Short mmCIF file of C-alpha atoms in Angstrom, two decimals:
data_model
loop_
_atom_site.label_atom_id
_atom_site.label_comp_id
_atom_site.label_asym_id
_atom_site.label_seq_id
_atom_site.Cartn_x
_atom_site.Cartn_y
_atom_site.Cartn_z
CA MET A 1 -50.25 -0.76 -94.58
CA LEU A 2 -52.95 0.82 -92.24
CA ILE A 3 -52.41 4.49 -91.61
CA ASP A 4 -51.57 4.81 -87.96
CA ASP A 5 -54.38 6.82 -86.95
CA ASP A 6 -56.90 4.49 -88.46
CA PRO A 7 -59.27 3.45 -85.62
CA ARG A 8 -59.46 -0.22 -87.21
CA ALA A 9 -55.69 -0.97 -86.42
CA VAL A 10 -56.46 -1.62 -82.84
CA SER A 11 -58.68 -4.64 -83.45
CA VAL A 12 -56.11 -6.22 -85.85
CA PRO A 13 -53.70 -8.52 -83.60
CA GLY A 14 -50.44 -9.98 -85.19
CA ALA A 15 -49.89 -7.43 -88.28
CA GLN A 16 -47.05 -8.46 -90.55
CA PRO A 17 -44.01 -6.26 -91.39
CA PRO A 18 -45.00 -3.95 -94.29
CA ALA A 19 -42.46 -5.29 -96.67
CA ALA A 20 -44.15 -8.79 -96.86
CA GLU A 21 -47.31 -7.32 -97.55
CA PRO A 22 -47.86 -6.53 -101.41
CA GLU A 23 -46.64 -9.99 -102.17
CA LEU A 24 -48.83 -11.75 -99.60
CA ILE A 25 -51.89 -9.78 -100.32
CA MET A 26 -51.96 -10.98 -104.03
CA ASN A 27 -53.05 -14.31 -103.12
CA LEU A 28 -56.12 -13.14 -101.14
CA GLU A 29 -59.33 -12.01 -102.36
CA PRO A 30 -59.94 -8.21 -101.10
CA ASP A 31 -63.00 -9.54 -98.85
CA GLN A 32 -60.87 -12.50 -97.57
CA LEU A 33 -58.64 -10.05 -95.50
CA VAL A 34 -59.26 -9.99 -91.53
CA LEU A 35 -59.75 -6.33 -91.76
CA GLU A 36 -62.54 -6.71 -94.29
CA THR A 37 -64.37 -9.63 -92.36
CA LEU A 38 -64.64 -7.26 -89.13
CA HIS A 39 -67.25 -5.24 -90.95
CA PRO A 40 -70.37 -7.01 -90.46
CA VAL A 41 -72.68 -8.03 -93.37
CA PRO A 42 -75.97 -5.73 -93.31
CA ARG A 43 -79.22 -7.21 -91.56
CA ALA A 44 -81.54 -9.12 -93.48
CA ARG A 45 -85.01 -7.67 -94.16
CA LEU A 46 -87.52 -10.35 -93.12
CA SER A 47 -91.04 -10.30 -93.63
CA ARG A 48 -93.69 -10.38 -90.74
CA GLY A 49 -94.55 -13.75 -92.06
CA ALA A 50 -90.90 -15.08 -92.11
CA VAL A 51 -90.18 -13.96 -88.59
CA LEU A 52 -93.42 -15.75 -87.36
CA GLY A 53 -92.19 -18.64 -89.09
CA LEU A 54 -88.71 -18.74 -87.68
CA TRP A 55 -90.22 -18.19 -84.13
CA ALA A 56 -92.63 -21.20 -84.55
CA LEU A 57 -89.57 -23.30 -85.76
CA ARG A 58 -87.85 -22.00 -82.63
CA VAL A 59 -90.70 -23.04 -80.26
CA PHE A 60 -91.08 -26.16 -82.00
CA SER A 61 -87.40 -27.22 -81.47
CA ILE A 62 -87.22 -26.25 -78.00
CA VAL A 63 -90.77 -28.18 -77.04
CA LEU A 64 -89.27 -31.15 -78.61
CA SER A 65 -86.05 -30.75 -77.11
CA ALA A 66 -87.75 -30.65 -73.63
CA MET A 67 -89.83 -33.78 -74.65
CA VAL A 68 -86.79 -35.62 -75.53
CA ILE A 69 -84.69 -34.79 -72.72
CA TYR A 70 -87.75 -35.41 -70.03
CA ALA A 71 -88.09 -38.91 -71.92
CA PHE A 72 -84.38 -39.42 -71.49
CA ILE A 73 -84.42 -38.47 -67.84
CA ALA A 74 -87.52 -40.56 -67.20
CA SER A 75 -85.82 -43.61 -68.90
CA LEU A 76 -82.99 -43.49 -66.46
CA HIS A 77 -85.38 -44.21 -63.48
CA MET B 1 -51.44 -4.81 -119.96
CA SER B 2 -51.29 -6.23 -116.54
CA THR B 3 -54.79 -7.60 -114.96
CA PRO B 4 -56.16 -5.94 -112.18
CA GLU B 5 -55.63 -8.80 -109.71
CA LEU B 6 -51.77 -8.93 -110.48
CA THR B 7 -51.35 -4.94 -109.82
CA ALA B 8 -50.33 -4.52 -106.16
CA PRO B 9 -51.49 -1.41 -104.49
CA PRO B 10 -49.22 1.18 -103.81
CA LEU B 11 -47.47 0.33 -100.33
CA SER B 12 -49.04 3.13 -98.42
CA LEU B 13 -52.31 2.32 -99.32
CA THR B 14 -52.37 -1.53 -98.64
CA PRO B 15 -54.36 -2.81 -95.84
CA ARG B 16 -52.37 -4.06 -92.89
CA LEU B 17 -52.12 -7.93 -93.01
CA THR B 18 -52.48 -10.15 -89.86
CA ASP B 19 -50.76 -13.26 -89.17
CA GLU B 20 -53.80 -15.01 -89.94
CA ASP B 21 -53.93 -13.42 -93.58
CA ALA B 22 -50.27 -13.98 -93.88
CA ALA B 23 -50.76 -17.71 -93.14
CA ARG B 24 -53.88 -18.07 -95.30
CA SER B 25 -52.09 -16.15 -98.08
CA ARG B 26 -49.42 -18.52 -98.03
CA ASP B 27 -51.81 -21.62 -98.42
CA ARG B 28 -53.40 -19.66 -101.19
CA GLY B 29 -50.26 -19.12 -102.95
CA ARG B 30 -49.79 -23.04 -103.36
CA VAL B 31 -53.31 -23.26 -104.76
CA HIS B 32 -52.81 -20.64 -107.21
CA GLN B 33 -49.49 -21.99 -108.28
CA ALA B 34 -51.14 -25.60 -108.64
CA ARG B 35 -54.05 -24.01 -110.73
CA SER B 36 -51.61 -22.01 -113.17
CA ASP B 37 -49.46 -25.08 -113.54
CA ARG B 38 -52.64 -27.27 -114.39
CA ARG B 39 -51.55 -29.69 -111.64
CA ARG B 40 -55.04 -31.07 -111.15
CA TRP B 41 -54.19 -33.76 -108.39
CA ARG B 42 -52.23 -31.10 -106.55
CA LEU B 43 -54.85 -28.86 -106.89
CA LEU B 44 -57.42 -31.27 -105.25
CA TRP B 45 -54.74 -32.42 -102.55
CA LEU B 46 -54.42 -28.73 -101.55
CA LEU B 47 -58.28 -28.24 -101.53
CA VAL B 48 -59.51 -31.18 -99.87
CA GLY B 49 -60.27 -31.08 -96.32
CA PRO B 50 -63.49 -29.55 -94.69
CA GLY B 51 -65.72 -31.76 -96.60
CA LEU B 52 -63.94 -34.96 -95.64
CA LEU B 53 -63.41 -34.03 -92.13
CA ALA B 54 -66.88 -33.04 -91.56
CA MET B 55 -68.23 -36.32 -93.26
CA LEU B 56 -65.46 -38.71 -91.49
CA GLY B 57 -65.64 -36.45 -88.33
CA GLU B 58 -69.59 -37.59 -88.26
CA ASN B 59 -68.70 -41.13 -88.65
CA ASP B 60 -67.97 -40.62 -84.85
CA GLY B 61 -68.14 -43.36 -81.75
CA PRO B 62 -71.72 -43.08 -80.91
CA SER B 63 -72.77 -43.36 -84.93
CA MET B 64 -70.49 -46.26 -85.59
CA ILE B 65 -71.83 -47.95 -82.36
CA ALA B 66 -75.45 -47.02 -83.54
CA TYR B 67 -74.56 -48.68 -86.92
CA ALA B 68 -73.06 -51.97 -85.29
CA SER B 69 -76.08 -52.02 -82.78
CA ASP B 70 -78.34 -51.61 -85.78
CA GLY B 71 -76.59 -54.42 -87.53
CA ALA B 72 -76.60 -56.70 -84.51
CA GLU B 73 -80.29 -56.03 -83.36
CA TYR B 74 -82.01 -55.74 -86.97
CA GLY B 75 -79.75 -56.95 -89.65
CA LEU B 76 -78.84 -55.03 -92.67
CA GLY B 77 -82.27 -54.77 -94.32
CA LEU B 78 -83.33 -51.07 -93.52
CA PHE B 79 -80.06 -49.83 -93.17
CA ILE B 80 -77.94 -50.76 -96.33
CA PRO B 81 -80.36 -48.38 -98.61
CA LEU B 82 -80.70 -45.87 -95.58
CA ILE B 83 -77.31 -44.99 -94.80
CA PRO B 84 -76.31 -43.96 -98.44
CA LEU B 85 -79.60 -42.09 -98.75
CA LEU B 86 -78.77 -40.27 -95.72
CA PHE B 87 -75.03 -39.30 -96.67
CA MET B 88 -76.52 -38.05 -99.69
CA MET B 89 -79.05 -35.94 -97.62
CA ALA B 90 -75.77 -34.52 -95.80
CA TYR B 91 -74.10 -34.14 -99.14
CA VAL B 92 -76.90 -31.63 -100.03
CA VAL B 93 -76.64 -29.68 -96.68
CA GLN B 94 -72.87 -29.84 -96.62
CA GLU B 95 -72.28 -28.48 -100.21
CA MET B 96 -74.64 -25.42 -99.39
CA CYS B 97 -72.24 -24.87 -96.19
CA MET B 98 -69.03 -25.29 -98.17
CA ARG B 99 -70.22 -22.77 -100.87
CA VAL B 100 -71.54 -20.06 -98.23
CA GLY B 101 -68.19 -20.36 -96.58
CA ALA B 102 -66.27 -20.15 -99.75
CA VAL B 103 -68.24 -17.22 -101.29
CA THR B 104 -68.61 -14.92 -98.09
CA HIS B 105 -65.50 -15.91 -96.22
CA ARG B 106 -67.39 -16.36 -93.11
CA GLY B 107 -68.63 -18.92 -90.80
CA TYR B 108 -72.31 -19.95 -90.25
CA GLY B 109 -72.67 -18.46 -86.75
CA GLU B 110 -71.08 -15.30 -87.75
CA LEU B 111 -73.44 -14.96 -90.63
CA VAL B 112 -76.62 -15.96 -89.02
CA LEU B 113 -75.68 -13.63 -86.17
CA GLN B 114 -75.13 -10.45 -88.40
CA ARG B 115 -77.86 -11.25 -91.02
CA TYR B 116 -80.66 -12.43 -88.72
CA GLY B 117 -79.70 -10.71 -85.46
CA LYS B 118 -78.23 -11.72 -82.25
CA VAL B 119 -81.02 -13.70 -80.72
CA TRP B 120 -80.94 -16.13 -83.76
CA GLY B 121 -77.10 -16.21 -83.53
CA TRP B 122 -77.19 -17.01 -80.01
CA PHE B 123 -79.90 -19.63 -80.27
CA GLY B 124 -77.84 -21.43 -83.06
CA ALA B 125 -74.67 -21.25 -80.82
CA GLY B 126 -76.79 -22.57 -77.74
CA ASP B 127 -78.15 -25.44 -79.58
CA LEU B 128 -74.51 -26.26 -80.87
CA CYS B 129 -73.01 -26.01 -77.40
CA LEU B 130 -75.70 -28.24 -76.05
CA THR B 131 -75.44 -31.18 -78.49
CA ASN B 132 -71.60 -30.80 -79.05
CA LEU B 133 -71.15 -31.14 -75.10
CA ILE B 134 -73.48 -34.36 -75.07
CA THR B 135 -71.86 -35.91 -78.33
CA LEU B 136 -67.99 -35.01 -76.93
CA VAL B 137 -69.36 -36.93 -73.81
CA ALA B 138 -70.30 -39.85 -76.15
CA GLU B 139 -67.06 -39.53 -77.83
CA PHE B 140 -65.15 -39.90 -74.70
CA VAL B 141 -67.33 -42.83 -74.25
CA ALA B 142 -66.40 -44.38 -77.58
CA ILE B 143 -62.66 -44.22 -76.57
CA ARG B 144 -63.10 -45.63 -73.33
CA VAL B 145 -64.97 -48.78 -75.00
CA GLY B 146 -62.29 -49.22 -77.19
CA LEU B 147 -59.22 -48.86 -74.72
CA ALA B 148 -61.31 -51.23 -72.30
CA TYR B 149 -60.99 -53.92 -74.54
CA PHE B 150 -57.00 -53.55 -74.37
CA HIS B 151 -57.70 -53.39 -70.46
CA LEU B 152 -57.09 -49.58 -70.29
CA GLY B 153 -59.08 -47.51 -67.94
CA PRO B 154 -61.28 -44.25 -68.48
CA GLY B 155 -58.45 -42.04 -67.41
CA ILE B 156 -56.33 -43.00 -70.54
CA ALA B 157 -59.25 -42.24 -72.79
CA VAL B 158 -59.54 -38.60 -70.94
CA ALA B 159 -55.50 -38.37 -71.26
CA LEU B 160 -55.66 -39.32 -75.07
CA GLY B 161 -58.50 -37.04 -76.07
CA LEU B 162 -57.21 -33.81 -74.32
CA ALA B 163 -53.66 -34.77 -75.61
CA LEU B 164 -54.76 -34.78 -79.29
CA VAL B 165 -56.84 -31.51 -78.90
CA LEU B 166 -53.69 -29.88 -77.47
CA PHE B 167 -51.07 -31.44 -80.12
CA THR B 168 -53.35 -30.45 -83.07
CA LEU B 169 -53.82 -26.97 -81.79
CA SER B 170 -49.76 -26.51 -81.02
CA GLY B 171 -49.18 -26.37 -84.91
CA GLY B 172 -50.62 -22.79 -84.92
CA ARG B 173 -51.90 -23.10 -88.50
CA TYR B 174 -55.02 -24.33 -90.23
CA TRP B 175 -53.17 -26.11 -92.61
CA ARG B 176 -51.51 -28.23 -90.24
CA TRP B 177 -54.50 -28.77 -87.97
CA GLU B 178 -56.53 -29.90 -91.00
CA ARG B 179 -53.75 -32.46 -92.36
CA THR B 180 -53.06 -34.08 -88.91
CA VAL B 181 -56.77 -34.82 -88.40
CA LEU B 182 -57.15 -35.88 -91.76
CA GLY B 183 -54.22 -38.20 -91.33
CA LEU B 184 -56.10 -39.44 -88.22
CA ALA B 185 -59.54 -39.58 -90.21
CA ILE B 186 -58.11 -42.09 -92.94
CA PHE B 187 -58.23 -44.80 -90.08
CA ASN B 188 -61.97 -44.63 -90.22
CA GLY B 189 -61.36 -47.28 -92.81
CA LEU B 190 -60.70 -49.89 -89.97
CA PHE B 191 -64.52 -50.29 -90.09
CA LEU B 192 -64.36 -51.53 -93.79
CA ALA B 193 -61.26 -53.93 -92.55
CA ALA B 194 -63.72 -55.04 -89.71
CA ALA B 195 -66.46 -55.52 -92.44
CA ILE B 196 -64.09 -57.77 -94.42
CA LEU B 197 -62.58 -59.43 -91.33
CA ALA B 198 -66.21 -60.34 -90.25
CA GLY B 199 -66.38 -62.45 -93.37
CA PRO B 200 -70.00 -61.96 -94.57
CA HIS B 201 -70.92 -64.63 -96.60
CA LEU B 202 -73.46 -64.09 -99.22
CA PRO B 203 -76.20 -66.23 -97.82
CA SER B 204 -75.93 -64.45 -94.51
CA VAL B 205 -76.07 -60.82 -96.06
CA SER B 206 -78.99 -61.84 -98.40
CA SER B 207 -80.85 -63.23 -95.42
CA SER B 208 -79.97 -60.19 -93.27
CA LEU B 209 -81.37 -57.92 -96.16
CA SER B 210 -84.92 -58.93 -95.21
CA PHE B 211 -86.73 -56.38 -93.07
CA GLY B 212 -87.99 -59.35 -91.02
CA ALA B 213 -86.10 -58.26 -87.85
CA LEU B 214 -87.75 -54.89 -87.68
CA GLY B 215 -91.01 -56.44 -87.73
CA HIS B 216 -90.78 -57.54 -84.02
CA SER B 217 -89.74 -53.88 -83.05
CA SER B 218 -92.08 -51.36 -81.38
CA THR B 219 -93.01 -48.11 -83.29
CA ASN B 220 -90.84 -46.02 -80.77
CA THR B 221 -87.90 -48.27 -81.31
CA LEU B 222 -88.22 -47.99 -85.14
CA LEU B 223 -88.50 -43.97 -84.84
CA LEU B 224 -85.59 -44.12 -82.24
CA LEU B 225 -83.54 -46.10 -84.96
CA ILE B 226 -84.50 -43.80 -87.71
CA ALA B 227 -83.66 -40.60 -85.71
CA SER B 228 -80.47 -41.98 -84.38
CA THR B 229 -79.46 -42.81 -87.85
CA ILE B 230 -80.19 -39.42 -89.37
CA GLY B 231 -78.31 -38.01 -86.30
CA ALA B 232 -75.29 -39.97 -87.32
CA THR B 233 -75.05 -38.49 -90.80
CA VAL B 234 -76.41 -34.86 -90.60
CA THR B 235 -75.86 -32.74 -87.42
CA PRO B 236 -75.67 -29.10 -86.29
CA TRP B 237 -71.84 -29.19 -85.64
CA MET B 238 -71.29 -30.29 -89.19
CA ILE B 239 -73.00 -27.22 -90.61
CA PHE B 240 -71.03 -24.89 -88.38
CA PHE B 241 -67.75 -26.72 -89.05
CA GLN B 242 -67.62 -27.20 -92.68
CA GLN B 243 -68.55 -23.33 -93.31
CA SER B 244 -66.30 -21.95 -90.93
CA ALA B 245 -63.67 -24.44 -91.83
CA SER B 246 -64.07 -23.51 -95.59
CA ALA B 247 -63.75 -19.76 -94.69
CA ASP B 248 -60.66 -20.38 -92.46
CA LYS B 249 -58.99 -22.32 -95.29
CA GLY B 250 -59.35 -19.52 -97.67
CA MET B 251 -61.58 -21.30 -100.15
CA THR B 252 -63.14 -18.94 -102.73
CA PRO B 253 -65.68 -19.24 -105.60
CA ALA B 254 -63.14 -20.56 -107.65
CA ASP B 255 -62.57 -23.54 -105.33
CA VAL B 256 -66.38 -24.57 -105.21
CA SER B 257 -65.85 -27.20 -107.68
CA HIS B 258 -63.40 -28.71 -105.90
CA GLY B 259 -65.15 -28.24 -102.59
CA ARG B 260 -67.91 -30.26 -104.14
CA TYR B 261 -65.44 -33.28 -104.88
CA ASP B 262 -64.04 -32.94 -101.27
CA THR B 263 -67.65 -32.96 -99.84
CA ALA B 264 -68.74 -36.03 -102.08
CA LEU B 265 -65.79 -37.94 -101.62
CA GLY B 266 -66.36 -37.63 -97.53
CA ALA B 267 -69.94 -38.68 -98.31
CA VAL B 268 -69.04 -41.78 -100.02
CA LEU B 269 -66.15 -42.91 -97.63
CA ALA B 270 -68.29 -42.02 -94.76
CA ALA B 271 -71.41 -44.34 -95.95
CA ILE B 272 -68.91 -47.22 -96.93
CA PHE B 273 -67.34 -47.20 -93.61
CA GLY B 274 -70.48 -46.73 -91.71
CA ILE B 275 -71.80 -49.92 -93.84
CA GLY B 276 -68.78 -51.52 -92.80
CA ALA B 277 -69.45 -51.00 -89.02
CA LEU B 278 -73.05 -52.37 -89.94
CA VAL B 279 -72.10 -55.42 -91.56
CA ALA B 280 -69.34 -56.25 -88.73
CA GLY B 281 -72.09 -55.68 -86.12
CA ALA B 282 -74.57 -57.79 -88.16
CA VAL B 283 -72.12 -60.82 -87.44
CA LEU B 284 -73.80 -60.91 -83.87
CA LEU B 285 -77.03 -61.29 -85.27
CA HIS B 286 -76.04 -64.16 -87.09
CA HIS B 287 -74.68 -66.10 -84.23
CA GLY B 288 -77.60 -64.73 -82.06
CA ALA B 289 -75.02 -63.25 -79.59
CA GLY B 290 -76.76 -59.91 -79.01
CA ILE B 291 -75.10 -56.79 -77.43
CA GLN B 292 -75.62 -57.07 -74.21
CA GLY B 293 -72.84 -55.46 -71.75
CA PHE B 294 -71.14 -53.42 -74.65
CA ALA B 295 -70.97 -50.43 -71.77
CA GLY B 296 -67.70 -51.92 -71.04
CA ALA B 297 -65.32 -53.91 -73.45
CA GLY B 298 -68.67 -55.79 -74.49
CA PHE B 299 -68.99 -54.77 -78.29
CA PRO B 300 -65.53 -55.47 -79.60
CA ALA B 301 -65.13 -58.28 -77.11
CA ALA B 302 -68.30 -59.99 -78.30
CA LEU B 303 -67.00 -59.52 -81.98
CA SER B 304 -63.75 -61.19 -80.94
CA LYS B 305 -65.78 -64.00 -79.38
CA VAL B 306 -68.00 -65.03 -82.44
CA ALA B 307 -65.46 -64.02 -85.27
CA GLY B 308 -62.08 -64.09 -83.77
CA GLY B 309 -59.58 -61.85 -81.90
CA PRO B 310 -58.38 -59.65 -85.00
CA LEU B 311 -62.01 -58.30 -85.75
CA GLY B 312 -62.44 -57.32 -82.04
CA THR B 313 -59.00 -55.69 -82.12
CA VAL B 314 -59.61 -53.73 -85.36
CA PHE B 315 -63.40 -52.68 -84.23
CA ALA B 316 -61.87 -51.54 -81.10
CA LEU B 317 -59.08 -49.58 -82.77
CA GLY B 318 -61.72 -48.14 -84.90
CA LEU B 319 -63.75 -46.79 -81.83
CA ILE B 320 -60.98 -45.34 -80.65
CA GLU B 321 -60.07 -43.44 -83.90
CA ALA B 322 -63.84 -42.44 -84.55
CA GLY B 323 -63.95 -41.08 -81.08
CA ALA B 324 -60.69 -38.94 -81.39
CA VAL B 325 -61.24 -37.53 -84.71
CA ALA B 326 -64.85 -36.26 -83.34
CA ILE B 327 -63.35 -34.90 -80.60
CA LEU B 328 -60.98 -32.89 -82.51
CA THR B 329 -63.79 -31.81 -85.34
CA ILE B 330 -66.68 -31.13 -82.78
CA SER B 331 -64.40 -29.16 -80.31
CA ALA B 332 -63.27 -27.09 -83.47
CA SER B 333 -66.92 -26.34 -84.42
CA THR B 334 -67.68 -25.26 -80.85
CA ALA B 335 -64.77 -22.89 -80.82
CA TYR B 336 -65.74 -21.35 -84.30
CA ALA B 337 -69.08 -20.94 -82.97
CA ALA B 338 -67.81 -18.99 -79.67
CA GLY B 339 -65.49 -16.85 -81.62
CA GLU B 340 -67.98 -16.05 -84.39
CA CYS B 341 -70.61 -15.17 -81.83
CA ILE B 342 -68.60 -13.03 -79.39
CA GLY B 343 -67.13 -11.37 -82.39
CA VAL B 344 -63.39 -11.94 -81.73
CA SER B 345 -60.83 -13.76 -83.86
CA HIS B 346 -61.48 -17.30 -84.70
CA SER B 347 -59.09 -19.17 -86.61
CA PHE B 348 -56.40 -21.84 -86.68
CA ASN B 349 -53.87 -19.37 -88.13
CA THR B 350 -54.23 -17.19 -85.31
CA SER B 351 -51.99 -17.78 -81.96
CA PRO B 352 -53.71 -18.38 -78.69
CA ARG B 353 -52.44 -15.03 -77.59
CA ASN B 354 -54.57 -13.37 -80.24
CA ALA B 355 -57.42 -15.88 -80.31
CA ALA B 356 -57.80 -16.82 -76.53
CA VAL B 357 -61.55 -17.42 -76.82
CA PHE B 358 -61.18 -19.70 -79.83
CA HIS B 359 -58.46 -21.71 -78.45
CA ALA B 360 -59.89 -21.81 -74.78
CA ALA B 361 -63.36 -22.87 -76.17
CA ASN B 362 -61.42 -25.48 -78.40
CA VAL B 363 -60.00 -26.97 -75.27
CA GLY B 364 -62.65 -26.15 -72.74
CA VAL B 365 -65.48 -27.87 -74.25
CA ALA B 366 -63.14 -31.10 -74.53
CA LEU B 367 -62.19 -30.56 -70.95
CA ILE B 368 -65.59 -30.51 -69.41
CA ALA B 369 -66.60 -33.79 -71.55
CA ALA B 370 -63.85 -35.43 -70.43
CA ALA B 371 -64.59 -34.46 -66.91
CA VAL B 372 -68.20 -36.02 -67.17
CA ILE B 373 -67.18 -39.28 -67.88
CA LEU B 374 -64.89 -39.54 -65.08
CA ILE B 375 -67.88 -38.94 -62.85
CA PRO B 376 -68.81 -42.13 -61.09
CA GLY B 377 -72.11 -43.85 -62.01
CA ALA B 378 -72.86 -41.15 -64.73
CA PRO B 379 -75.41 -42.65 -67.31
CA LEU B 380 -72.67 -42.90 -70.10
CA LEU B 381 -74.18 -45.65 -72.24
CA SER B 382 -77.53 -43.91 -72.53
CA ILE B 383 -76.06 -40.68 -73.15
CA ALA B 384 -74.04 -42.27 -75.88
CA LEU B 385 -77.10 -43.56 -77.47
CA ASN B 386 -79.21 -40.44 -77.10
CA ALA B 387 -76.55 -37.82 -78.42
CA ASN B 388 -77.58 -38.39 -81.99
CA VAL B 389 -81.25 -38.29 -81.32
CA LEU B 390 -80.96 -34.64 -79.73
CA ALA B 391 -79.08 -33.59 -82.50
CA THR B 392 -81.56 -34.66 -84.89
CA VAL B 393 -84.30 -32.56 -82.95
CA LEU B 394 -82.24 -29.42 -83.13
CA LEU B 395 -81.33 -29.85 -86.88
CA PRO B 396 -84.14 -28.31 -88.52
CA VAL B 397 -83.43 -24.74 -87.34
CA SER B 398 -79.95 -24.89 -88.45
CA LEU B 399 -80.92 -26.37 -91.88
CA VAL B 400 -83.76 -23.44 -92.33
CA PHE B 401 -80.76 -20.96 -91.73
CA VAL B 402 -78.46 -22.94 -94.12
CA LEU B 403 -81.11 -22.71 -96.76
CA ALA B 404 -81.80 -19.11 -96.07
CA LEU B 405 -78.17 -18.17 -96.47
CA ALA B 406 -77.70 -20.28 -99.53
CA ASN B 407 -80.42 -18.36 -101.24
CA ASP B 408 -79.37 -14.88 -99.93
CA ARG B 409 -78.74 -13.18 -103.38
CA GLU B 410 -77.12 -10.21 -101.61
CA LEU B 411 -74.54 -12.52 -100.07
CA MET B 412 -74.09 -15.02 -102.55
CA GLY B 413 -74.74 -13.25 -106.07
CA ALA B 414 -74.52 -16.00 -108.79
CA TRP B 415 -73.71 -18.66 -106.22
CA VAL B 416 -77.29 -18.92 -104.99
CA ASN B 417 -79.12 -22.36 -104.72
CA ARG B 418 -80.55 -23.70 -107.70
CA ARG B 419 -84.03 -24.69 -107.82
CA SER B 420 -83.40 -28.37 -107.66
CA THR B 421 -80.89 -27.85 -104.60
CA ASN B 422 -83.72 -26.01 -102.85
CA ALA B 423 -86.20 -28.44 -103.52
CA VAL B 424 -83.83 -31.27 -101.82
CA GLY B 425 -82.82 -28.97 -99.14
CA ILE B 426 -86.53 -28.20 -97.94
CA ALA B 427 -87.35 -32.00 -98.52
CA VAL B 428 -84.50 -32.82 -96.27
CA ALA B 429 -85.39 -30.32 -93.60
CA VAL B 430 -89.34 -31.38 -93.64
CA PHE B 431 -87.93 -35.31 -93.25
CA VAL B 432 -85.61 -34.45 -90.44
CA GLY B 433 -88.10 -32.15 -88.60
CA LEU B 434 -90.88 -34.75 -89.01
CA CYS B 435 -88.78 -37.79 -87.79
CA GLY B 436 -87.38 -35.86 -84.92
CA ALA B 437 -90.94 -34.81 -84.20
CA ALA B 438 -92.24 -38.35 -84.29
CA TYR B 439 -89.59 -39.82 -81.93
CA GLY B 440 -90.02 -36.82 -79.65
CA ILE B 441 -93.75 -36.97 -79.06
CA ASP B 442 -93.91 -40.66 -79.16
CA SER B 443 -91.12 -41.01 -76.40
CA PHE B 444 -92.75 -38.23 -74.40
CA LEU B 445 -96.22 -39.80 -74.56
CA GLN B 446 -94.84 -43.05 -73.61
CA SER B 447 -92.74 -41.52 -70.62
CA VAL B 448 -96.20 -39.94 -69.24
CA HIS B 449 -97.92 -43.12 -69.59
CA LEU B 450 -100.37 -41.84 -72.20
CA LEU B 451 -99.28 -44.20 -74.97
CA GLY B 452 -98.16 -47.90 -74.49
CA ALA B 453 -94.88 -49.01 -75.14
#
């Protein structure tokens, strides 16, 4: 079990009794534990082109959504 | 000599297990046992779930109404080939989500937020909440339409939907939630029963396979049909749901092949049941009855009138089931997204006390949607018919991030996409984007009178 002064202990709700742990832990992959998933994965390094592409896609979807919502509201009248 | 995975670390060094870990570990223990005993069917039974629920959950109220309306207005011509094609597209997308969830043990919202930053994570979650809320309203409308056939009012529809959400959450385990919803989802087969009851005789089917009825439609109507049919098969909530549910279920890379069976089975069943609704609706085309007035009990009632009471009853029950299952899966996807983006516990294996945001979002989004259908004079029918279109318009962004995650070698290692998967995935994203754009632009130009209807 976690050492008491481990700062991560505070963010793990509903801990199990220590006696149950070794048996239960064998069924899970190490990176499957809640404690492990609390660590974020590193940020992806995107090229300038990829960032521009993502923003273009975002603007495209927002403009298109606005058009569809406007057309929907207009059709109600 | 013992293998590394069977050697328990010393007690003092083992990490602390949460209730969530313990519940997942017990589920995984059964999977390991079935695998070591070589009990293939038992293993399949244990591992199916997220794929079936994503696919059958998407055969929801508005989708089944859309399929039946398509059949009633245009016959089977375009849709008999289109529905299986779209579910093949859905399989490609959902298989990637399942694989990313099984390999990384993290949900879609969580990975996008951590890997690409908060802006993209919150944009995705925002899109999801908007489309989910509108779709949930449409699900309550579908239940209301089904219940109206039995002379029951909207209050019952609201109570039924909310009671189901609370009941399925009360199990306190992902496994119980999944099996309860799967038990309900099996009744999506009512639409196949409806098709059989409709008794489509071969000459009628062969004549309705022609594209003649489509020839009288405007470009905008055709684009609406295609966009709403795409929205009836692949949507942002399915992406969030299947990846998060695969992680919550505890799937690992060793389970990917079973995850593929699960997803493929879901796609096949969903396509068959969707075509069932289409064929049932086509009865109205053959009788020239039309679909006027189905905002109330009109659709099941119209079917009952032309093909007998049992068909109307089965169709009405199917609509109630389709709406109910979708309320559960769509609320769950909203809850996963909320928990993942806020960075708090997000699992059915965690108690409401320890995952307050997750459980509150699950109930809250259903509660808001339920409240909308009680507003007098709300344009519920229009909302139901347009829910799928908005999902289609917002889908390309989600598809691009699914492709990016599934190709991320740092996250996926040897489980990255093959070239063939990428080719199909990119084609799907482009096709969906073009269809959504064509409909959106055409509708907008018509509404500002720059284009004739």
